[in-house]
Coordinates of N, CA and C and ligand atoms in Angstrom, one line a residue:
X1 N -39.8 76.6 1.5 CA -39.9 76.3 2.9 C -38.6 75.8 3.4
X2 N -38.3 76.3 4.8 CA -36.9 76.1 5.5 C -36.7 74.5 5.5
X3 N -35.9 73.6 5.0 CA -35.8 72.6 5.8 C -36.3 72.1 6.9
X4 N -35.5 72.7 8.1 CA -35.8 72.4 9.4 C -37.4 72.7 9.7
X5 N -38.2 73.7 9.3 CA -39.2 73.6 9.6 C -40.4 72.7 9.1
X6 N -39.7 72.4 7.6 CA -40.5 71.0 7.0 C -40.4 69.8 7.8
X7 N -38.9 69.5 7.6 CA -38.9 68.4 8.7 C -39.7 68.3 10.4
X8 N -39.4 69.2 10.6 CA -40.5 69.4 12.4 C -41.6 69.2 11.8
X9 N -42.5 69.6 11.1 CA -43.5 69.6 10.6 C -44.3 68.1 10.5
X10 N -43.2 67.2 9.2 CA -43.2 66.2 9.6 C -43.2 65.1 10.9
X11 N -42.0 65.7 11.7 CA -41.7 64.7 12.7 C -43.0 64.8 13.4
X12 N -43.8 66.2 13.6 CA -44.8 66.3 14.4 C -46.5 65.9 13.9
X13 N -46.2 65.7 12.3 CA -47.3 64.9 12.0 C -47.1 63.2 12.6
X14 N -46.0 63.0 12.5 CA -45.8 61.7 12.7 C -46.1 61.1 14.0
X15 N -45.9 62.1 14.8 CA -45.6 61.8 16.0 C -47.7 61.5 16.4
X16 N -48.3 62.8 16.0 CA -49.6 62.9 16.0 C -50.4 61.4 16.0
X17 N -50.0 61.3 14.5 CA -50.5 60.0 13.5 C -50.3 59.0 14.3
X18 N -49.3 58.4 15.0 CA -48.9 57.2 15.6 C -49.4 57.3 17.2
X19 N -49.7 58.6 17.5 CA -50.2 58.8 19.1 C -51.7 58.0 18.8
X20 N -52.2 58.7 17.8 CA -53.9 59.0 17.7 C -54.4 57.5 17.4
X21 N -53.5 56.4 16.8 CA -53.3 55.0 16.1 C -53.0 54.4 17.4
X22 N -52.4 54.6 18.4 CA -51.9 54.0 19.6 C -53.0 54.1 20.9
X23 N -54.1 55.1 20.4 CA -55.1 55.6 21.2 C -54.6 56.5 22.3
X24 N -53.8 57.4 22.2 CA -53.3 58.1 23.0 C -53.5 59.6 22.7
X25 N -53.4 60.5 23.6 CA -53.2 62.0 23.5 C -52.4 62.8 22.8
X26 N -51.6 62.8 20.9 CA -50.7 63.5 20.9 C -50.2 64.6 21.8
X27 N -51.2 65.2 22.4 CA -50.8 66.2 23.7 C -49.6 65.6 24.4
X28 N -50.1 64.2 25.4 CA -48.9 63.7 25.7 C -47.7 63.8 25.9
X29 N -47.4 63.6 23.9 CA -46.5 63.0 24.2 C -45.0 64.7 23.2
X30 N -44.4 65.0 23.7 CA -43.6 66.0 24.1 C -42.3 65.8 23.0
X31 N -41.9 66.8 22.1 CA -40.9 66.3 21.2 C -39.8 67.2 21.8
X32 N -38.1 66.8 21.9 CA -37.1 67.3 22.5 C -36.3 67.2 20.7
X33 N -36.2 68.6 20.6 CA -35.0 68.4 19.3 C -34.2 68.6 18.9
X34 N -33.3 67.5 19.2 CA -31.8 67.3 19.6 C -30.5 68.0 18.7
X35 N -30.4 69.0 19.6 CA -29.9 70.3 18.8 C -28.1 69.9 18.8
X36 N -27.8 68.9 19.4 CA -26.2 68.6 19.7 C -25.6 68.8 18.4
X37 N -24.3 69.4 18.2 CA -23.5 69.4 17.0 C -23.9 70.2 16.0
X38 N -25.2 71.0 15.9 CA -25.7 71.8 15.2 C -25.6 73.7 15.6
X39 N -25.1 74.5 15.2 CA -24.8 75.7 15.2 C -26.6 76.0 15.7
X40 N -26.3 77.2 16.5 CA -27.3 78.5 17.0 C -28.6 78.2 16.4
X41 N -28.1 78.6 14.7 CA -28.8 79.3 13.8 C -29.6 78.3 13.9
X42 N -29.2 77.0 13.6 CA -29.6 75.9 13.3 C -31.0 75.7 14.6
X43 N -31.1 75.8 16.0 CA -32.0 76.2 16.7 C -32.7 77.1 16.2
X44 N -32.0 78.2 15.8 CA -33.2 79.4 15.5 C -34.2 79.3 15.0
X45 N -33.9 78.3 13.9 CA -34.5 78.1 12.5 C -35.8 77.5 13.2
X46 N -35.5 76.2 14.1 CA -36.7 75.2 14.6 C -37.6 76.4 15.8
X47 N -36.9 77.4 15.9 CA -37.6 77.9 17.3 C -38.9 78.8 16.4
X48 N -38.1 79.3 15.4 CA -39.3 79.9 14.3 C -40.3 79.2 14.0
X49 N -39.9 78.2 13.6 CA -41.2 77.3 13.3 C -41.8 76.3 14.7
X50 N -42.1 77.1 15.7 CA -42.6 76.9 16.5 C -42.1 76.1 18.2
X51 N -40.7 75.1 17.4 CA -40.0 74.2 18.1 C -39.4 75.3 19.7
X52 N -39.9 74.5 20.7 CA -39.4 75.3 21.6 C -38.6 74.4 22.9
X53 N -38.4 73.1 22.6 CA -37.8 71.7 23.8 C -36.4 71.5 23.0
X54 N -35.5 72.0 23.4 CA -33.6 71.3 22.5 C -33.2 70.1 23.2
X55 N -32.3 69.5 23.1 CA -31.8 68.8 23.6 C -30.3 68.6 23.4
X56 N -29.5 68.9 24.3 CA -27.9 69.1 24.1 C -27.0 68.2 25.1
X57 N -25.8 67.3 24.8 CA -25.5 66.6 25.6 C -24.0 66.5 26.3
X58 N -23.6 67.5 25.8 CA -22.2 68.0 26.2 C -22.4 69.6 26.5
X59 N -21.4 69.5 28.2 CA -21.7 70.6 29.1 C -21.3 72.0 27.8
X60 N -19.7 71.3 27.5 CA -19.2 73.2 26.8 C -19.7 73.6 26.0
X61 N -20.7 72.9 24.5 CA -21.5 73.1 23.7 C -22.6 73.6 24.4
X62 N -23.7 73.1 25.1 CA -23.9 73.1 26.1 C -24.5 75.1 26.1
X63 N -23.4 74.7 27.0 CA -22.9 76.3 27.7 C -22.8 77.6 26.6
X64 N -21.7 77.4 25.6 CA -21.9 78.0 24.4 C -23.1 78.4 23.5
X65 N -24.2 77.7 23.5 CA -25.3 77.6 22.9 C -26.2 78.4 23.5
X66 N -26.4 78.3 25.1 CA -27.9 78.9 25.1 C -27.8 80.4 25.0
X67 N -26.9 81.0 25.1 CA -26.7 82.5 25.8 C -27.0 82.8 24.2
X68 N -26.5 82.4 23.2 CA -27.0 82.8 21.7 C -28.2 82.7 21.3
X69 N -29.6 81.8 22.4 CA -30.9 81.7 22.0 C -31.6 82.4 22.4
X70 N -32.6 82.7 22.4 CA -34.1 83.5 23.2 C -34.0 82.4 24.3
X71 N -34.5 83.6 25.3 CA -35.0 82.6 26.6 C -36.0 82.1 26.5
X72 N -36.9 81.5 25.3 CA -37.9 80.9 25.5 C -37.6 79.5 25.2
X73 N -36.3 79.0 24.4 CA -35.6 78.0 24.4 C -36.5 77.6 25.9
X74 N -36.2 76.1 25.4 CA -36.4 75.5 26.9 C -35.5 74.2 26.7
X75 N -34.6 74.3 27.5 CA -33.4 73.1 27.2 C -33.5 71.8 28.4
X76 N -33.0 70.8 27.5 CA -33.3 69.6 28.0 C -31.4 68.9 28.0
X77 N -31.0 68.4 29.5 CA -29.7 68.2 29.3 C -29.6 66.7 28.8
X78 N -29.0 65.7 27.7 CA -29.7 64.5 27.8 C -28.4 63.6 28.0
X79 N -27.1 64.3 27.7 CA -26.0 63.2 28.0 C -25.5 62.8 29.5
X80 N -24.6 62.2 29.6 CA -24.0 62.1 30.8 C -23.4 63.3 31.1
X81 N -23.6 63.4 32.6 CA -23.2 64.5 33.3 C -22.4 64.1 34.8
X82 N -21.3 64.5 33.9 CA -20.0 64.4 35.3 C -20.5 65.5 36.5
X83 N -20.1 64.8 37.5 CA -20.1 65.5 39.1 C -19.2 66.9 38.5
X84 N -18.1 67.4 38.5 CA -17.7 68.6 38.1 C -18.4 69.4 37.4
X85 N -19.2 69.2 36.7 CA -20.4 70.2 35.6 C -21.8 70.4 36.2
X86 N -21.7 69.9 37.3 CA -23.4 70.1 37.4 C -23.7 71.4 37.9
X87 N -22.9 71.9 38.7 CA -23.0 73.4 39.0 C -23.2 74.1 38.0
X88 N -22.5 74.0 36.8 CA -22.9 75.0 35.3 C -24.4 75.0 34.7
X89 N -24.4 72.8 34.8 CA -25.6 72.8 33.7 C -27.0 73.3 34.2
X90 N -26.7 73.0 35.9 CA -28.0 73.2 36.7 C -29.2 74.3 36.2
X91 N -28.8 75.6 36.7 CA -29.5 76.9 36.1 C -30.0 77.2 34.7
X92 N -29.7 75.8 33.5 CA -29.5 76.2 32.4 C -30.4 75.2 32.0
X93 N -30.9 74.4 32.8 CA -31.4 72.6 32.1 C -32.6 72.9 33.0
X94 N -33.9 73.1 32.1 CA -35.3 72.4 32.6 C -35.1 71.4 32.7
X95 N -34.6 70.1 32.2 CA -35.0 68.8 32.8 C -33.3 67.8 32.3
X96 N -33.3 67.1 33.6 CA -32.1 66.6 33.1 C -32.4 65.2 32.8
X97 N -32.2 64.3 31.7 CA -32.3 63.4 31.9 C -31.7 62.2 32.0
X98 N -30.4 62.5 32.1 CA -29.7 60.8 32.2 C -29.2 60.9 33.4
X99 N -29.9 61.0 34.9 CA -29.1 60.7 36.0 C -28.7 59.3 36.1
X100 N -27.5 58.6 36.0 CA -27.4 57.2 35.9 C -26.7 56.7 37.0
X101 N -26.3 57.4 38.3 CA -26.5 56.7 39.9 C -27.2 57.9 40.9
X102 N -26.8 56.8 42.1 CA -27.7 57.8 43.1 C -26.9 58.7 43.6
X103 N -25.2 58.3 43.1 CA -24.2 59.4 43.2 C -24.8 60.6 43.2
X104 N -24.4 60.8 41.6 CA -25.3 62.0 40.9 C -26.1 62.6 41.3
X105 N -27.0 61.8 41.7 CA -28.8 62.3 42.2 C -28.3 63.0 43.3
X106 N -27.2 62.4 44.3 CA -27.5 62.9 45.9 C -26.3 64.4 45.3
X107 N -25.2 64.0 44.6 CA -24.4 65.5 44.2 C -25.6 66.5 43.6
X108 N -25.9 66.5 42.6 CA -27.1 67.2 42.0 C -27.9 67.8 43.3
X109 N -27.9 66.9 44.1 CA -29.4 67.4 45.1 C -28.6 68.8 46.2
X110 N -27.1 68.1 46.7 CA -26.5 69.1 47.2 C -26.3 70.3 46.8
X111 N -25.8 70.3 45.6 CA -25.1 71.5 44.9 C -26.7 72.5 44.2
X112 N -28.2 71.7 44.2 CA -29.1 72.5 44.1 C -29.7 73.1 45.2
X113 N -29.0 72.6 46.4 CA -29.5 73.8 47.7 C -28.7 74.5 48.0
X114 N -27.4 74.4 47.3 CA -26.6 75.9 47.6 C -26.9 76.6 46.9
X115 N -27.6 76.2 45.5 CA -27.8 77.4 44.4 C -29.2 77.7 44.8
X116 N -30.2 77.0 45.7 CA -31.5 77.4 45.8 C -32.6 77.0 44.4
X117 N -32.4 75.8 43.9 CA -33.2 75.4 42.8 C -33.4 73.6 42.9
X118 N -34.5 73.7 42.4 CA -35.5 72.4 42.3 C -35.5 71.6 41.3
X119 N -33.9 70.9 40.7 CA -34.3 71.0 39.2 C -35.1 69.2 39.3
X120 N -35.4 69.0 38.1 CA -36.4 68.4 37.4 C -35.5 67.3 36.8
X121 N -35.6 66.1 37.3 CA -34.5 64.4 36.6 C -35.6 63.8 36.0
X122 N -34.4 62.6 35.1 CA -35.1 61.6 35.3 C -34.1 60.7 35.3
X123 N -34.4 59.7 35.7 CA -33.5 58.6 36.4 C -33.2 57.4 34.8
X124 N -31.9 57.1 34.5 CA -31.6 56.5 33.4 C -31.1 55.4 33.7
X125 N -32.2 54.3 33.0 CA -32.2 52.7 33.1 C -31.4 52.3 31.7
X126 N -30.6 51.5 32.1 CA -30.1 50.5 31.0 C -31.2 49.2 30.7
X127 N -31.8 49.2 30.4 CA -32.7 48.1 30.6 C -32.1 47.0 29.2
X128 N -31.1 47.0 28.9 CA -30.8 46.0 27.6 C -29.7 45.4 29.0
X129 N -29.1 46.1 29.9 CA -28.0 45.1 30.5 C -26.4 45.0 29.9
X130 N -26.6 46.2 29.5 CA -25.2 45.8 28.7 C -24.5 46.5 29.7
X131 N -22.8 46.1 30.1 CA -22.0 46.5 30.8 C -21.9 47.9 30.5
X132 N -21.5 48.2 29.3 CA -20.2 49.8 29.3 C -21.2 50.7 28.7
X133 N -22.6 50.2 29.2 CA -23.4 51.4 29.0 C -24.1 52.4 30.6
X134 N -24.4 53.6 30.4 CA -24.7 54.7 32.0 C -25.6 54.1 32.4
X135 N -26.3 53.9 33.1 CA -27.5 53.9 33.8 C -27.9 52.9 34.6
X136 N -29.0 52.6 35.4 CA -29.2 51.9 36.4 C -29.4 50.6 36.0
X137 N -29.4 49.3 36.2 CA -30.1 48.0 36.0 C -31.7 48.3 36.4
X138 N -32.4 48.1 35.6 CA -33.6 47.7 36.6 C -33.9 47.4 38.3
X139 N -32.8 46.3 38.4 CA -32.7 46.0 39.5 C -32.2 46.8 40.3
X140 N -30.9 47.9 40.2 CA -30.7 48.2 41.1 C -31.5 49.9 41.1
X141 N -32.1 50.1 40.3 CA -33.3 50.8 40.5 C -33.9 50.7 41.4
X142 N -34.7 49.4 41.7 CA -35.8 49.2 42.6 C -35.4 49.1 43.4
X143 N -33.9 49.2 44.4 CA -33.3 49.0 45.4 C -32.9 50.3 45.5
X144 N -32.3 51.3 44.6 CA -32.0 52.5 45.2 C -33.5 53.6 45.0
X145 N -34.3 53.5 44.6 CA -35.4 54.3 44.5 C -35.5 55.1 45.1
X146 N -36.4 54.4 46.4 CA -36.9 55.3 47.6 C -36.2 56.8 48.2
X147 N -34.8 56.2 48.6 CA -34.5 57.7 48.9 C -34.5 58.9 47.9
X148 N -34.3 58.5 46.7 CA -33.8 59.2 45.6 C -35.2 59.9 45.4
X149 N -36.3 59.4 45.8 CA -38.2 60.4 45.6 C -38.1 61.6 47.3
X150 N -36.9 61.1 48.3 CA -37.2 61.7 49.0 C -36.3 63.0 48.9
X151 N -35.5 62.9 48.6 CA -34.3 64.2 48.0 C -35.0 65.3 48.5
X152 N -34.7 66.1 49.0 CA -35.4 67.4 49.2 C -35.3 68.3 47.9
X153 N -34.5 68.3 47.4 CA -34.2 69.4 46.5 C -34.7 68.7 44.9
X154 N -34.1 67.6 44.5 CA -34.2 67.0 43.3 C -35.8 66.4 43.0
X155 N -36.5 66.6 42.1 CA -37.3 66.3 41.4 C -37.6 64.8 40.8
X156 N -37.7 64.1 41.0 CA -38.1 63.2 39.8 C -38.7 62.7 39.1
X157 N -38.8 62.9 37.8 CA -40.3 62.5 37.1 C -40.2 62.0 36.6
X158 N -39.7 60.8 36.2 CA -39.8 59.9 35.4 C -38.2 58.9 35.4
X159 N -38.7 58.1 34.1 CA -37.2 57.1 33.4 C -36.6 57.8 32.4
X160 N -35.5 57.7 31.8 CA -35.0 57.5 30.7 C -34.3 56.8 30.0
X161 N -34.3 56.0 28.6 CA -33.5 55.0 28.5 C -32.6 55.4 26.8
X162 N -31.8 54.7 26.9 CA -30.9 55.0 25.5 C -30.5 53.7 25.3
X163 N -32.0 52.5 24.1 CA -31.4 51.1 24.1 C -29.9 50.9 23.3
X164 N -30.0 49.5 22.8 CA -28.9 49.8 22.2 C -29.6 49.7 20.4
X165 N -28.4 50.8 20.0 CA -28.9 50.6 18.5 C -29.5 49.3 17.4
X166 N -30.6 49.5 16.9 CA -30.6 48.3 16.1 C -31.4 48.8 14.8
X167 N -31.2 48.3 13.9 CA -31.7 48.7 12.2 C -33.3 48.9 12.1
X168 N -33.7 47.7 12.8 CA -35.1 47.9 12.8 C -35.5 47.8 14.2
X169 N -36.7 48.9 14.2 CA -37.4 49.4 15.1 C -37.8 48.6 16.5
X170 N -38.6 47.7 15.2 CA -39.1 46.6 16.1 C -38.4 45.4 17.5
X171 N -36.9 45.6 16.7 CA -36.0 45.2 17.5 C -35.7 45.4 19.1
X172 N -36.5 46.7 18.9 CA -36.4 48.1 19.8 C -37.2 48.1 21.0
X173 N -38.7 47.6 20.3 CA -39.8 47.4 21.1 C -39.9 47.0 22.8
X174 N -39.4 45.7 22.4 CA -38.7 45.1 24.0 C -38.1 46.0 24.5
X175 N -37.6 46.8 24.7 CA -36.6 47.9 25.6 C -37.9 48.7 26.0
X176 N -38.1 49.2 24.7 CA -39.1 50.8 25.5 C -40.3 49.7 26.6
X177 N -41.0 48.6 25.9 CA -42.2 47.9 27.1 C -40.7 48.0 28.1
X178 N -39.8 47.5 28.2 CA -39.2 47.2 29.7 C -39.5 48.0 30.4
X179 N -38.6 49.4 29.9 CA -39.0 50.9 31.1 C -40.2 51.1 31.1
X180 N -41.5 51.0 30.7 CA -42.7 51.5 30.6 C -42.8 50.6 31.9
X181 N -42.7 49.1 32.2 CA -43.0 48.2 32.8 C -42.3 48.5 34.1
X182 N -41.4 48.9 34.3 CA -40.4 49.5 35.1 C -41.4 50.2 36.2
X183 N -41.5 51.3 35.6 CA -42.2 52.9 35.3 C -43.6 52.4 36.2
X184 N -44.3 51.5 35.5 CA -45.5 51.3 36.3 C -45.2 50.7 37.5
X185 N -44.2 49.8 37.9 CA -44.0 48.4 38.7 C -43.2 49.6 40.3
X186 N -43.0 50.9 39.9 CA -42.1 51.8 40.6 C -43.1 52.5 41.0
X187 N -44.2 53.1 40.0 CA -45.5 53.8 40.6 C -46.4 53.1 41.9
X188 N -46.8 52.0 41.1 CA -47.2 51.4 42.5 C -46.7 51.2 43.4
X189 N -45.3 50.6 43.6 CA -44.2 50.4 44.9 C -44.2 51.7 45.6
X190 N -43.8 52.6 45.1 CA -43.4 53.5 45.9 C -44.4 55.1 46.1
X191 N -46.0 54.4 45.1 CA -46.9 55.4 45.2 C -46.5 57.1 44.9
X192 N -45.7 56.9 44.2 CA -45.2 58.1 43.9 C -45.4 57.9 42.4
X193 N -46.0 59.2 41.6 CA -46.3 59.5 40.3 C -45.0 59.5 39.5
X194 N -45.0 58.7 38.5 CA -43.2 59.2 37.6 C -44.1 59.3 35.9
X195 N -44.6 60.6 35.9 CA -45.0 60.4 34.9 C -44.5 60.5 33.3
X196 N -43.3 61.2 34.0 CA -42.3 61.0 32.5 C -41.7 60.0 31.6
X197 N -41.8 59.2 30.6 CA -40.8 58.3 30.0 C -40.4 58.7 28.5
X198 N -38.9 59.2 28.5 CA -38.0 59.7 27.8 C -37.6 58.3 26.7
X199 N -38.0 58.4 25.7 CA -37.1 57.3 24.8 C -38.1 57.1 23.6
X200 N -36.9 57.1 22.6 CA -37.3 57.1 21.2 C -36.4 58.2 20.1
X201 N -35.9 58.0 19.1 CA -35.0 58.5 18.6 C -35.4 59.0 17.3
X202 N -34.6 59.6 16.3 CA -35.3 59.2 14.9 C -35.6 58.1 14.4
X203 N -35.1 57.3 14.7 CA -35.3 56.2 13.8 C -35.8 55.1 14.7
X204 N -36.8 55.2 16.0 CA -37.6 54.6 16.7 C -38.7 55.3 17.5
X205 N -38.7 56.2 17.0 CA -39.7 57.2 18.1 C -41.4 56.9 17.9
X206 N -41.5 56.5 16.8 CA -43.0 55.6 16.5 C -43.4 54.5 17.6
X207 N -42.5 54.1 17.3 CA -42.5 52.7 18.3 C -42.4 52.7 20.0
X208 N -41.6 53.5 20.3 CA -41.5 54.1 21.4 C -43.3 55.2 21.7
X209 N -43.7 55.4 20.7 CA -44.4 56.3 21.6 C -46.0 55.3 21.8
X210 N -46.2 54.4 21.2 CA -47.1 53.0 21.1 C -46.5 52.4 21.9
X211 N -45.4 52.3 22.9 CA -45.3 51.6 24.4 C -45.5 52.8 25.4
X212 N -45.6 54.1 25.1 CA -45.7 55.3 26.1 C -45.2 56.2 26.4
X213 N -44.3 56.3 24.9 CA -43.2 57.3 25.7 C -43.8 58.8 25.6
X214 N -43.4 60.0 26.7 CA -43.9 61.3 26.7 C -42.9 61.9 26.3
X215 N -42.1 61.4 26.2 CA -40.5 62.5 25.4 C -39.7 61.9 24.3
X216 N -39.9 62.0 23.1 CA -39.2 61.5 22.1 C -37.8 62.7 21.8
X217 N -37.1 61.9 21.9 CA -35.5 63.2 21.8 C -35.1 62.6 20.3
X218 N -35.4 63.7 19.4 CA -35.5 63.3 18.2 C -34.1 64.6 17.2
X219 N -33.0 63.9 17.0 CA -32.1 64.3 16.0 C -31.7 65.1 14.8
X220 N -31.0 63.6 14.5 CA -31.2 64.0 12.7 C -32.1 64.0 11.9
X221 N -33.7 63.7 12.3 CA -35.1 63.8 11.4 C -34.8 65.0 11.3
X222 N -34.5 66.0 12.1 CA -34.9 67.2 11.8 C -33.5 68.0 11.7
X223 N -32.9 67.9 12.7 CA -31.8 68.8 11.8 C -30.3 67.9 10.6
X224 N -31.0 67.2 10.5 CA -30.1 66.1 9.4 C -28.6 65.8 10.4
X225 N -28.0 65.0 9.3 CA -26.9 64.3 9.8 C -26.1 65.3 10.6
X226 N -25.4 64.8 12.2 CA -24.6 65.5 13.0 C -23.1 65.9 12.3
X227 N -22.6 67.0 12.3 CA -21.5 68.2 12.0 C -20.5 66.8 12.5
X228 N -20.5 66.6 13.6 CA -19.2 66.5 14.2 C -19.5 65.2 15.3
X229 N -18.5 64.2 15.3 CA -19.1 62.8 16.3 C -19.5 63.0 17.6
X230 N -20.1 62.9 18.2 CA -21.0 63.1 19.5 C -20.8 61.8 20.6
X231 N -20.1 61.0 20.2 CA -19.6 60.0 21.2 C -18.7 60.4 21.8
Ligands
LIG301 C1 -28.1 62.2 20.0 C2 -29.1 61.7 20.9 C3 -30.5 61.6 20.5 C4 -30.9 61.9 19.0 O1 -30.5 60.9 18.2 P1 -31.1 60.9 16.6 O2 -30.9 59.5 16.2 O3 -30.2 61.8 15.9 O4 -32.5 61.3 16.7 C5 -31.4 61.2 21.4 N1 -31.1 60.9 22.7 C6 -29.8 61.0 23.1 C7 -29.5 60.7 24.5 C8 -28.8 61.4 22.2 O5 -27.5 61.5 22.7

């Protein structure tokens, strides 16, 4: 048996096992597998064994990559994304997830009515607070919201967060309840459904999906250690 498709195999028992223990829908909850730094083939391999959500976080890789896949790929954009690239990644990203201002959101929203497309965000909270990381405070989340649901063009379904690393899981916990708490505290405010929440990694995605998460963007479980540094 291929590697990659043992591993998926795994990740996706696991994923089951801790939904069904959490009292939740494995249905739910949605695996993204994080194809960054890994060659074509390396996709191929997961698309065979049934994997069909990538996740890539640099535009030129990126760009390079999908034209080599079947169009049934369904790509998820998950790094930061400069105002200069959005025009490329647009047509190419079912779902973007790290919009980290309203900049972004309102560029994104312009440059998708000149191309005539609807794409699909999610809005990326720093919810640990650390300075020199992307995404919104909490707080100024709930201050820039509103217009950001009214966008004509831009979609938004949900949070995404990327805490900060820590050895054990549990450490972790507090972050994912924050955005979960976020997520609900934003539903009611603004009566608008965000039913997406993005977060959980290999080595927290358990834990993340026992506070709620519907998108685990999951790595090196599956295609082992990254080629090349990704920071
Ligand atoms: C690289 C990356 C992942 C996957 O990390 P692993 O620890 O390899 O599972 C998930 N989310 C984002 C935003 C990433 O950049």
């Amino acid at each position: 048996m291929n590697t990659i498709a043992a591993r998926l195999e795994i990740i996706r028992d696991r994923i089951s096992a801790v939904a069904r223990k959490a009292g939740r829908d494995p249905a739910e909850v949605g695996l993204v597998a994080v194809s960054k730094t890994h060659p074509a083939e390396a996709v191929r391999e997961a698309m065979e064994a049934g994997q069909r959500a990538f996740g890539e976080n640099r535009v030129q890789e990126f760009l390079a990559k999908v034209p080599l896949l079947p169009d049934a790929a369904q790509w998820h954009f998950i790094g930061h994304l400069q105002k200069n690239k959005i025009r490329k990644v647009l047509p190419l990203a079912g779902l973007i997830h790290g919009v980290d201002s309203s900049e972004l959101a309102l560029a994104i929203d312009r440059i998708a009515g000149e191309v005539g497309l609807f794409p699909r965000v999610l809005l990326e909270v720093n919810v640990a607070g650390e300075g020199s990381k992307f995404g919104f405070t909490p707080d100024d989340l709930r201050a820039a919201i509103d217009p950001l649901l009214s966008l004509p063009r831009v979609q938004v379904e949900g949070l995404m967060t990327i805490p900060p690393p820590a050895r054990d899981p549990e450490a972790i916990r507090p972050y994912f309840a924050r955005l979960r708490q976020l997520r609900d505290d934003l539903v009611r405010e603004t009566a608008t459904p965000l039913p997406v929440l993005s977060m959980g990694m290999s080595g927290d995605f358990e834990v993340a999906i026992e506070e709620g998460a519907t998108l685990v963007r999951v790595g090196t479980a599956i295609f082992g250690e990254r080629m090349t540094s990704d920071e």
